[in-house]
Each structure stands twice: as structure tokens, then as C-alpha cells.
Coordinates of C-alpha atoms in Angstrom, one line a residue:
M23 CA -8.9 -65.5 58.5
T24 CA -7.3 -62.6 56.6
M25 CA -9.1 -60.6 54.0
T26 CA -7.6 -60.1 50.5
P27 CA -6.2 -56.6 50.0
R28 CA -9.2 -55.6 47.8
V29 CA -11.8 -56.8 50.4
R30 CA -9.8 -55.2 53.2
K31 CA -9.8 -51.8 51.5
F32 CA -13.5 -52.1 50.7
A33 CA -14.3 -53.0 54.4
L34 CA -12.0 -50.2 55.6
T35 CA -13.7 -47.7 53.3
A36 CA -17.1 -48.8 54.5
H37 CA -16.1 -48.5 58.2
V38 CA -14.6 -45.1 57.7
T39 CA -17.6 -43.9 55.7
F40 CA -20.1 -45.1 58.3
S41 CA -18.0 -43.7 61.2
V42 CA -17.6 -40.3 59.7
G43 CA -21.3 -40.2 58.8
W44 CA -22.1 -41.0 62.4
L45 CA -19.8 -38.2 63.6
G46 CA -21.4 -35.7 61.2
A47 CA -24.9 -36.7 62.3
V48 CA -23.9 -36.2 65.9
V49 CA -22.6 -32.7 65.1
C50 CA -26.0 -32.0 63.4
S51 CA -27.8 -33.3 66.5
L52 CA -25.7 -31.1 68.7
A53 CA -26.6 -28.1 66.7
L54 CA -30.2 -29.0 66.8
G55 CA -30.0 -29.6 70.6
I56 CA -28.5 -26.2 71.1
A57 CA -31.2 -24.6 68.9
G58 CA -33.9 -26.4 70.9
L59 CA -32.4 -25.3 74.2
T60 CA -31.7 -21.6 73.3
S61 CA -34.2 -20.5 70.7
R62 CA -37.0 -18.1 71.7
D63 CA -38.9 -19.1 68.6
A64 CA -41.5 -21.8 69.4
E65 CA -41.4 -23.2 65.8
V66 CA -37.6 -23.5 65.9
V67 CA -37.8 -25.4 69.2
R68 CA -40.5 -27.6 67.9
A69 CA -38.7 -28.3 64.6
A70 CA -35.4 -29.0 66.5
Y71 CA -36.9 -31.8 68.6
L72 CA -38.9 -33.3 65.7
T73 CA -35.8 -33.3 63.5
M74 CA -33.6 -34.8 66.2
E75 CA -35.9 -37.7 66.5
L76 CA -35.9 -38.2 62.7
I77 CA -32.1 -38.0 62.5
G78 CA -31.8 -40.3 65.4
W79 CA -33.9 -43.1 64.0
S80 CA -33.0 -42.6 60.3
V81 CA -29.3 -41.7 60.5
L82 CA -27.7 -42.1 63.9
V83 CA -29.0 -45.6 64.8
P84 CA -28.2 -47.1 61.3
L85 CA -24.8 -45.5 61.1
S86 CA -23.8 -46.5 64.6
L87 CA -24.8 -50.1 63.9
A88 CA -23.1 -50.1 60.5
S89 CA -19.9 -48.7 62.2
L90 CA -20.0 -51.4 64.8
L91 CA -20.6 -54.2 62.2
T92 CA -17.9 -53.0 59.8
G93 CA -15.5 -52.4 62.7
L94 CA -16.0 -56.1 63.8
V95 CA -15.4 -57.2 60.2
Q96 CA -12.2 -55.1 60.0
S97 CA -10.8 -56.4 63.3
L98 CA -11.7 -60.0 62.7
G99 CA -10.4 -60.0 59.1
T100 CA -7.1 -58.3 59.6
T101 CA -3.9 -58.9 61.6
W102 CA -5.1 -56.3 64.1
G103 CA -7.5 -58.8 65.6
L104 CA -10.4 -58.0 68.0
F105 CA -8.7 -58.8 71.3
R106 CA -5.0 -58.4 70.4
H107 CA -4.5 -54.7 70.8
Y108 CA -5.8 -52.4 73.5
W109 CA -6.7 -49.7 71.1
V110 CA -8.9 -52.0 69.0
L111 CA -10.6 -53.4 72.1
T112 CA -11.1 -49.9 73.5
K113 CA -12.7 -48.8 70.3
L114 CA -15.0 -51.8 70.3
L115 CA -16.1 -51.1 73.9
M116 CA -16.6 -47.4 73.1
N117 CA -18.7 -48.3 70.0
V118 CA -20.9 -50.8 71.9
F119 CA -21.3 -48.3 74.8
A120 CA -22.2 -45.4 72.5
T121 CA -24.6 -47.5 70.4
A122 CA -26.3 -48.9 73.6
V123 CA -26.7 -45.4 75.1
L124 CA -28.0 -44.1 71.7
L125 CA -30.6 -46.9 71.5
L126 CA -31.8 -46.2 75.1
Y127 CA -31.7 -42.4 74.6
M128 CA -33.9 -42.7 71.5
Q129 CA -36.8 -43.3 73.9
T130 CA -36.2 -39.9 75.4
L131 CA -35.9 -38.2 72.0
S132 CA -39.1 -39.8 70.9
Y133 CA -40.8 -38.5 74.0
L134 CA -39.5 -35.0 73.4
A135 CA -40.6 -35.2 69.7
D136 CA -44.0 -36.3 70.8
M137 CA -44.2 -33.3 73.2
A138 CA -43.0 -31.0 70.4
A139 CA -45.6 -32.4 68.0
G140 CA -48.3 -31.5 70.6
M141 CA -47.2 -28.0 71.2
R142 CA -49.9 -25.5 70.3
T143 CA -48.7 -22.2 71.8
A144 CA -45.5 -20.4 72.4
A145 CA -46.0 -20.9 76.1
D146 CA -45.6 -24.6 75.6
V147 CA -41.9 -24.0 74.6
S148 CA -40.8 -23.5 78.2
G149 CA -41.6 -27.1 79.1
M150 CA -39.6 -28.2 76.0
R151 CA -36.2 -26.8 77.1
D152 CA -34.2 -29.9 77.9
P153 CA -30.4 -29.8 78.1
S154 CA -30.1 -33.6 77.7
P155 CA -29.9 -33.6 73.9
V156 CA -27.0 -31.2 74.1
G157 CA -25.3 -33.3 76.8
H158 CA -25.8 -36.5 75.0
A159 CA -24.6 -35.2 71.6
A160 CA -21.6 -33.5 73.2
A161 CA -20.6 -36.7 74.9
A162 CA -21.1 -38.7 71.7
L163 CA -19.0 -36.2 69.8
L164 CA -16.2 -36.5 72.3
L165 CA -16.4 -40.3 72.3
L166 CA -16.3 -40.5 68.5
L167 CA -13.4 -38.1 68.3
V168 CA -11.4 -40.2 70.8
A169 CA -12.2 -43.3 68.7
A170 CA -11.0 -41.5 65.5
T171 CA -7.8 -40.5 67.3
L172 CA -7.2 -44.1 68.4
S173 CA -7.7 -45.2 64.8
V174 CA -5.1 -42.8 63.5
Y175 CA -2.4 -43.1 66.2
K176 CA -2.9 -46.8 67.1
P177 CA -1.1 -46.6 70.4
R178 CA 1.1 -49.5 71.3
G179 CA 0.1 -52.0 73.8
M180 CA -1.0 -55.6 73.3
T181 CA -3.4 -57.4 75.5
G182 CA -2.3 -60.6 77.3
Y183 CA -4.1 -62.6 74.6
G184 CA -2.3 -60.6 71.9
Q185 CA 1.1 -61.2 73.5
R186 CA 0.4 -65.0 73.7
R187 CA -0.7 -65.1 70.1
Q188 CA 2.3 -63.2 69.0
H189 CA 4.6 -65.4 71.0
A190 CA 2.9 -68.6 69.6
G191 CA 3.3 -67.2 66.1
R192 CA 7.0 -66.6 66.6
A193 CA 7.5 -70.1 68.1
T194 CA 5.7 -71.6 65.1
A195 CA 7.8 -69.6 62.7
L196 CA 11.1 -70.7 64.4
A197 CA 10.1 -74.4 64.6
P198 CA 11.9 -76.7 62.1

């Protein structure tokens, strides 16, 4: 099934928009994680963790799922295919992995936000300093940058399935 050029462009625009939005939200989460880890101001730390949870549930999760869905639509509706090229398959696996880790990590962010909501004094801040939001956001940023690079450069290399499909297509085209 191949999409019409108009539908393909719409699907590509949606995929790029959701993916870039996800990337931007990760950068914001990284900045908030750094603020939560390094600030001496209790209110800044508290706000950072509360905001990370809000961004996580309201922005990161929806954009990661939308990126995954539109990526599937793009791959299944174009000649690139889902299993034909290693770069497409690699992006799919990276997206599934990143989304799964995000969904699991949201439990930790919710826990940290609950702790932040219960902070009453500046002394409570010392227990809030957690490097995991910074580590997770930095890893997500790296992963998303690699995915973007794969999308732009589209390295050569077809999977065994892709090679068989290509060979079968040529044989069909040459048959009388």
C-alpha cells in the first residue's frame, strides 16, 4: 500500500512535527532536571520537579506516542517499508525503546513530583536532589538526535527481508 503524494507529505509533516516537538520537550526536561539538581533555591527545585511531571504526562508521552504512530504510518505507506532498511528498523526500535522507558520512568517522575509537592522547608530540598531526571533526559536527547541523523542520512543497507522483496520485485518486472 503506497500513499498518494499529498497524504505522504501530510504524514511526513505530522511525523516530523511530533518528533521535533518530542525533542524540544526533552531539552526542556533536561534544563528542568539540571535546575532541580543544582539550584539552592527550594522553590526552584520544587517547581522543577512539579513541572517535569506535568511536561512528562502532558507533552512527552503524547508526542512520543504520536511520533511512533506517525512513523509506523510513514514506513508502512511508503516504499521505505518497515522491515526493508536497517535505518528504518533501527529508528523503530529506538522509538519503541525510548517510549517504553519514558512510560516506566514517569512513575519515578510522579514520585519526585509528589515529594516536591510535600516539601515544606528548605531543608527538604536535600532529599530532592536526584540526578536521574538529568540522566534520563540526556540519554533521550542523544537517542532522538541519533534518530534524526538516521532520518537525514538514510544509511545504506537493506535487511534480508528487504533484499528478498527487492529481488522479487525485479524478477516480477522482468517476467514477460
